[in-house]
Amino acid sequence: MRAAIVEEIGRISIKEVPKPTPGHEEVLVKILTVGVCHSDIHMVKNDWVKVPTPFPLGHEAIGIVEDLGPGAEKYVKKGERVILGLGGTAGAYWCGACEHCLAGKPMLCAHRKQLQGVFAEYFVVWAKALVILPDEIGNNDVPLACAGLTAYSAIKKLSKFGIHAGKTIAIIGAAGGLGHYGVQIAKALGYKVIGVDIGPEKLEFTKKMGADVVVDVNEAVKTVRKKFKLGLIKDVSASVVLASKVAGFELGLQLLRRGGVLVAVGLPALSEGSFSVNPFGFILRGLHITSCLVGNIEEMRELIQLAAEGKVKTHIGRIAKLSEINEVLEELEQGKIVGRAILEIQ
Ligand SMILES: [Zn+2]
Ligand SMILES: [Zn+2]
């Protein structure tokens, strides 16, 4: 079977590799579509954690269950259409019994296994990490597996800080893969949304996704303050930073009202360095900073339900073949793709 393999840093090759066989509680999935995530760029460039080459790529997929390993029949049947990945981290295994797993945070489990390598014709996966898809979800909705899940989990977190429906939140990176889901999910959950992104094309798209107000990143602080003074918007209770730029975190903090919450989601390249917080302003303004690293399987099921009801739609900016993966990653890195890029595998 064909699979995308990072043989050397910066370059992916399509190789012929053996078709895998499912083991205990594992399933062989025939991959139909895969989503290309920003983190794939960082993996290929090796600008996050260093991963030794060669390694396979991809962590968002929809496919058909083709074969079952022993014990997998308890969870899924042959022929069922499934979504897999769970954002990569813990997408392949979690113990289910530690304090993190029991708190709904398997991504922090010491025994978690990362899911990586769905840019291939077949993939073997742990049956418990699969969500069976209803007919309303199309194969092109595959970016729900990571981008959608991560945005959903980040916005769901707001209620833990008392930020409920009706409050105003800013979504930074609103036109991106995560952002376009974030805007729709926040609207579906009843928030007022300020969509922040760059340039007229992306702002127009953000408006189309349902944002109440859209602002350009370069004028965000000024515009948000002006609109607030004029009584056109309420002050910002939370900034959800979905863009993977350090500047996005700093902007997110600046936009917040007193007592506001910054939810850090987008992972910038390590070379971008850190964002700084002035303790004086931070304490006096009573701010909170939290983070969100993908989501869990129950959140995946909830999101699939929202999408099946038509409340969250996937916007695909580019559809390509597996062989075009290098070009797609380049376009994604240059910010040329509005929404998400997917690859059709079969
Ligand atoms: Zn991802
Ligand atoms: Zn665990």
PDB file of N, CA, C and O in Angstrom, residues 60-97:
ATOM      1  N   GLU A  60      -5.638  12.917  10.974  1.00  0.00           N
ATOM      2  CA  GLU A  60      -7.084  13.180  10.828  1.00  0.00           C
ATOM      3  C   GLU A  60      -7.568  12.285   9.701  1.00  0.00           C
ATOM      4  O   GLU A  60      -7.114  12.447   8.566  1.00  0.00           O
ATOM      5  N   ALA A  61      -8.486  11.352   9.970  1.00  0.00           N
ATOM      6  CA  ALA A  61      -8.933  10.482   8.878  1.00  0.00           C
ATOM      7  C   ALA A  61     -10.372  10.016   9.054  1.00  0.00           C
ATOM      8  O   ALA A  61     -10.892   9.942  10.169  1.00  0.00           O
ATOM      9  N   ILE A  62     -10.980   9.744   7.897  1.00  0.00           N
ATOM     10  CA  ILE A  62     -12.257   9.026   7.859  1.00  0.00           C
ATOM     11  C   ILE A  62     -12.023   7.798   6.984  1.00  0.00           C
ATOM     12  O   ILE A  62     -11.362   7.898   5.940  1.00  0.00           O
ATOM     13  N   GLY A  63     -12.548   6.656   7.416  1.00  0.00           N
ATOM     14  CA  GLY A  63     -12.362   5.451   6.623  1.00  0.00           C
ATOM     15  C   GLY A  63     -13.405   4.407   6.955  1.00  0.00           C
ATOM     16  O   GLY A  63     -14.334   4.655   7.734  1.00  0.00           O
ATOM     17  N   ILE A  64     -13.238   3.244   6.318  1.00  0.00           N
ATOM     18  CA  ILE A  64     -14.175   2.136   6.518  1.00  0.00           C
ATOM     19  C   ILE A  64     -13.442   1.009   7.249  1.00  0.00           C
ATOM     20  O   ILE A  64     -12.314   0.663   6.867  1.00  0.00           O
ATOM     21  N   VAL A  65     -14.094   0.448   8.252  1.00  0.00           N
ATOM     22  CA  VAL A  65     -13.496  -0.677   8.987  1.00  0.00           C
ATOM     23  C   VAL A  65     -13.450  -1.883   8.047  1.00  0.00           C
ATOM     24  O   VAL A  65     -14.490  -2.337   7.561  1.00  0.00           O
ATOM     25  N   GLU A  66     -12.243  -2.361   7.768  1.00  0.00           N
ATOM     26  CA  GLU A  66     -12.120  -3.467   6.816  1.00  0.00           C
ATOM     27  C   GLU A  66     -11.843  -4.793   7.507  1.00  0.00           C
ATOM     28  O   GLU A  66     -12.258  -5.847   7.047  1.00  0.00           O
ATOM     29  N   ASP A  67     -11.149  -4.746   8.630  1.00  0.00           N
ATOM     30  CA  ASP A  67     -10.824  -5.992   9.326  1.00  0.00           C
ATOM     31  C   ASP A  67     -10.709  -5.730  10.829  1.00  0.00           C
ATOM     32  O   ASP A  67     -10.367  -4.616  11.237  1.00  0.00           O
ATOM     33  N   LEU A  68     -11.012  -6.770  11.622  1.00  0.00           N
ATOM     34  CA  LEU A  68     -10.991  -6.623  13.076  1.00  0.00           C
ATOM     35  C   LEU A  68      -9.956  -7.558  13.694  1.00  0.00           C
ATOM     36  O   LEU A  68      -9.878  -8.726  13.315  1.00  0.00           O
ATOM     37  N   GLY A  69      -9.179  -7.025  14.649  1.00  0.00           N
ATOM     38  CA  GLY A  69      -8.300  -7.877  15.443  1.00  0.00           C
ATOM     39  C   GLY A  69      -9.127  -8.513  16.561  1.00  0.00           C
ATOM     40  O   GLY A  69     -10.278  -8.109  16.792  1.00  0.00           O
ATOM     41  N   PRO A  70      -8.558  -9.500  17.306  1.00  0.00           N
ATOM     42  CA  PRO A  70      -9.317 -10.152  18.378  1.00  0.00           C
ATOM     43  C   PRO A  70      -9.786  -9.141  19.428  1.00  0.00           C
ATOM     44  O   PRO A  70      -9.000  -8.303  19.864  1.00  0.00           O
ATOM     45  N   GLY A  71     -11.057  -9.176  19.807  1.00  0.00           N
ATOM     46  CA  GLY A  71     -11.590  -8.291  20.844  1.00  0.00           C
ATOM     47  C   GLY A  71     -12.170  -6.985  20.314  1.00  0.00           C
ATOM     48  O   GLY A  71     -12.931  -6.312  21.001  1.00  0.00           O
ATOM     49  N   ALA A  72     -11.821  -6.609  19.084  1.00  0.00           N
ATOM     50  CA  ALA A  72     -12.286  -5.320  18.528  1.00  0.00           C
ATOM     51  C   ALA A  72     -13.776  -5.349  18.220  1.00  0.00           C
ATOM     52  O   ALA A  72     -14.421  -4.296  18.146  1.00  0.00           O
ATOM     53  N   GLU A  73     -14.338  -6.561  18.052  1.00  0.00           N
ATOM     54  CA  GLU A  73     -15.762  -6.685  17.692  1.00  0.00           C
ATOM     55  C   GLU A  73     -16.691  -6.113  18.764  1.00  0.00           C
ATOM     56  O   GLU A  73     -17.845  -5.827  18.480  1.00  0.00           O
ATOM     57  N   LYS A  74     -16.184  -5.917  19.973  1.00  0.00           N
ATOM     58  CA  LYS A  74     -17.007  -5.324  21.040  1.00  0.00           C
ATOM     59  C   LYS A  74     -17.303  -3.850  20.747  1.00  0.00           C
ATOM     60  O   LYS A  74     -18.229  -3.277  21.298  1.00  0.00           O
ATOM     61  N   TYR A  75     -16.479  -3.220  19.932  1.00  0.00           N
ATOM     62  CA  TYR A  75     -16.573  -1.766  19.764  1.00  0.00           C
ATOM     63  C   TYR A  75     -17.045  -1.321  18.382  1.00  0.00           C
ATOM     64  O   TYR A  75     -17.596  -0.239  18.224  1.00  0.00           O
ATOM     65  N   VAL A  76     -16.795  -2.126  17.371  1.00  0.00           N
ATOM     66  CA  VAL A  76     -17.055  -1.680  16.004  1.00  0.00           C
ATOM     67  C   VAL A  76     -17.261  -2.887  15.098  1.00  0.00           C
ATOM     68  O   VAL A  76     -16.808  -3.986  15.417  1.00  0.00           O
ATOM     69  N   LYS A  77     -17.995  -2.670  13.972  1.00  0.00           N
ATOM     70  CA  LYS A  77     -18.229  -3.788  13.045  1.00  0.00           C
ATOM     71  C   LYS A  77     -17.543  -3.519  11.706  1.00  0.00           C
ATOM     72  O   LYS A  77     -17.316  -2.362  11.345  1.00  0.00           O
ATOM     73  N   LYS A  78     -17.292  -4.596  10.977  1.00  0.00           N
ATOM     74  CA  LYS A  78     -16.731  -4.456   9.626  1.00  0.00           C
ATOM     75  C   LYS A  78     -17.698  -3.647   8.781  1.00  0.00           C
ATOM     76  O   LYS A  78     -18.914  -3.844   8.880  1.00  0.00           O
ATOM     77  N   GLY A  79     -17.188  -2.778   7.926  1.00  0.00           N
ATOM     78  CA  GLY A  79     -18.044  -2.006   7.020  1.00  0.00           C
ATOM     79  C   GLY A  79     -18.511  -0.679   7.603  1.00  0.00           C
ATOM     80  O   GLY A  79     -19.057   0.147   6.880  1.00  0.00           O
ATOM     81  N   GLU A  80     -18.306  -0.464   8.912  1.00  0.00           N
ATOM     82  CA  GLU A  80     -18.742   0.808   9.503  1.00  0.00           C
ATOM     83  C   GLU A  80     -17.770   1.926   9.109  1.00  0.00           C
ATOM     84  O   GLU A  80     -16.566   1.705   8.996  1.00  0.00           O
ATOM     85  N   ARG A  81     -18.353   3.124   8.929  1.00  0.00           N
ATOM     86  CA  ARG A  81     -17.532   4.282   8.573  1.00  0.00           C
ATOM     87  C   ARG A  81     -17.164   5.000   9.873  1.00  0.00           C
ATOM     88  O   ARG A  81     -18.012   5.235  10.723  1.00  0.00           O
ATOM     89  N   VAL A  82     -15.890   5.301  10.027  1.00  0.00           N
ATOM     90  CA  VAL A  82     -15.415   5.829  11.305  1.00  0.00           C
ATOM     91  C   VAL A  82     -14.531   7.060  11.096  1.00  0.00           C
ATOM     92  O   VAL A  82     -13.958   7.261  10.028  1.00  0.00           O
ATOM     93  N   ILE A  83     -14.438   7.876  12.166  1.00  0.00           N
ATOM     94  CA  ILE A  83     -13.497   9.001  12.171  1.00  0.00           C
ATOM     95  C   ILE A  83     -12.439   8.673  13.208  1.00  0.00           C
ATOM     96  O   ILE A  83     -12.753   8.121  14.271  1.00  0.00           O
ATOM     97  N   LEU A  84     -11.183   8.982  12.896  1.00  0.00           N
ATOM     98  CA  LEU A  84     -10.102   8.637  13.817  1.00  0.00           C
ATOM     99  C   LEU A  84      -9.068   9.743  13.891  1.00  0.00           C
ATOM    100  O   LEU A  84      -8.981  10.566  12.990  1.00  0.00           O
ATOM    101  N   GLY A  85      -8.341   9.728  14.974  1.00  0.00           N
ATOM    102  CA  GLY A  85      -7.263  10.700  15.140  1.00  0.00           C
ATOM    103  C   GLY A  85      -7.304  11.357  16.501  1.00  0.00           C
ATOM    104  O   GLY A  85      -6.301  11.414  17.186  1.00  0.00           O
ATOM    105  N   LEU A  86      -8.486  11.876  16.884  1.00  0.00           N
ATOM    106  CA  LEU A  86      -8.633  12.599  18.165  1.00  0.00           C
ATOM    107  C   LEU A  86      -7.529  13.635  18.345  1.00  0.00           C
ATOM    108  O   LEU A  86      -7.014  13.825  19.444  1.00  0.00           O
ATOM    109  N   GLY A  87      -7.154  14.285  17.237  1.00  0.00           N
ATOM    110  CA  GLY A  87      -6.137  15.327  17.322  1.00  0.00           C
ATOM    111  C   GLY A  87      -4.719  14.798  17.490  1.00  0.00           C
ATOM    112  O   GLY A  87      -3.791  15.558  17.738  1.00  0.00           O
ATOM    113  N   GLY A  88      -4.542  13.517  17.344  1.00  0.00           N
ATOM    114  CA  GLY A  88      -3.188  12.947  17.414  1.00  0.00           C
ATOM    115  C   GLY A  88      -2.810  12.487  18.806  1.00  0.00           C
ATOM    116  O   GLY A  88      -2.766  11.283  19.077  1.00  0.00           O
ATOM    117  N   THR A  89      -2.596  13.422  19.738  1.00  0.00           N
ATOM    118  CA  THR A  89      -2.178  13.091  21.110  1.00  0.00           C
ATOM    119  C   THR A  89      -3.199  12.145  21.737  1.00  0.00           C
ATOM    120  O   THR A  89      -4.380  12.472  21.784  1.00  0.00           O
ATOM    121  N   ALA A  90      -2.773  11.011  22.208  1.00  0.00           N
ATOM    122  CA  ALA A  90      -3.653   9.996  22.814  1.00  0.00           C
ATOM    123  C   ALA A  90      -4.704   9.475  21.833  1.00  0.00           C
ATOM    124  O   ALA A  90      -5.656   8.815  22.237  1.00  0.00           O
ATOM    125  N   GLY A  91      -4.514   9.753  20.538  1.00  0.00           N
ATOM    126  CA  GLY A  91      -5.477   9.273  19.540  1.00  0.00           C
ATOM    127  C   GLY A  91      -5.373   7.786  19.294  1.00  0.00           C
ATOM    128  O   GLY A  91      -6.247   7.174  18.682  1.00  0.00           O
ATOM    129  N   ALA A  92      -4.283   7.161  19.755  1.00  0.00           N
ATOM    130  CA  ALA A  92      -4.078   5.740  19.501  1.00  0.00           C
ATOM    131  C   ALA A  92      -4.239   4.882  20.752  1.00  0.00           C
ATOM    132  O   ALA A  92      -4.424   3.671  20.649  1.00  0.00           O
ATOM    133  N   TYR A  93      -4.162   5.478  21.931  1.00  0.00           N
ATOM    134  CA  TYR A  93      -4.324   4.705  23.184  1.00  0.00           C
ATOM    135  C   TYR A  93      -4.304   5.636  24.385  1.00  0.00           C
ATOM    136  O   TYR A  93      -3.617   6.647  24.398  1.00  0.00           O
ATOM    137  N   TRP A  94      -5.083   5.292  25.417  1.00  0.00           N
ATOM    138  CA  TRP A  94      -4.963   5.902  26.752  1.00  0.00           C
ATOM    139  C   TRP A  94      -5.358   4.814  27.741  1.00  0.00           C
ATOM    140  O   TRP A  94      -6.078   3.882  27.380  1.00  0.00           O
ATOM    141  N   CYS A  95      -4.882   4.926  28.995  1.00  0.00           N
ATOM    142  CA  CYS A  95      -5.059   3.785  29.906  1.00  0.00           C
ATOM    143  C   CYS A  95      -6.493   3.665  30.413  1.00  0.00           C
ATOM    144  O   CYS A  95      -6.974   2.574  30.686  1.00  0.00           O
ATOM    145  N   GLY A  96      -7.170   4.808  30.589  1.00  0.00           N
ATOM    146  CA  GLY A  96      -8.563   4.780  31.038  1.00  0.00           C
ATOM    147  C   GLY A  96      -8.722   4.719  32.544  1.00  0.00           C
ATOM    148  O   GLY A  96      -9.833   4.847  33.055  1.00  0.00           O
ATOM    149  N   ALA A  97      -7.620   4.519  33.282  1.00  0.00           N
ATOM    150  CA  ALA A  97      -7.749   4.304  34.732  1.00  0.00           C
ATOM    151  C   ALA A  97      -7.007   5.327  35.578  1.00  0.00           C
ATOM    152  O   ALA A  97      -7.227   5.407  36.774  1.00  0.00           O
TER     153      ALA A  97
END
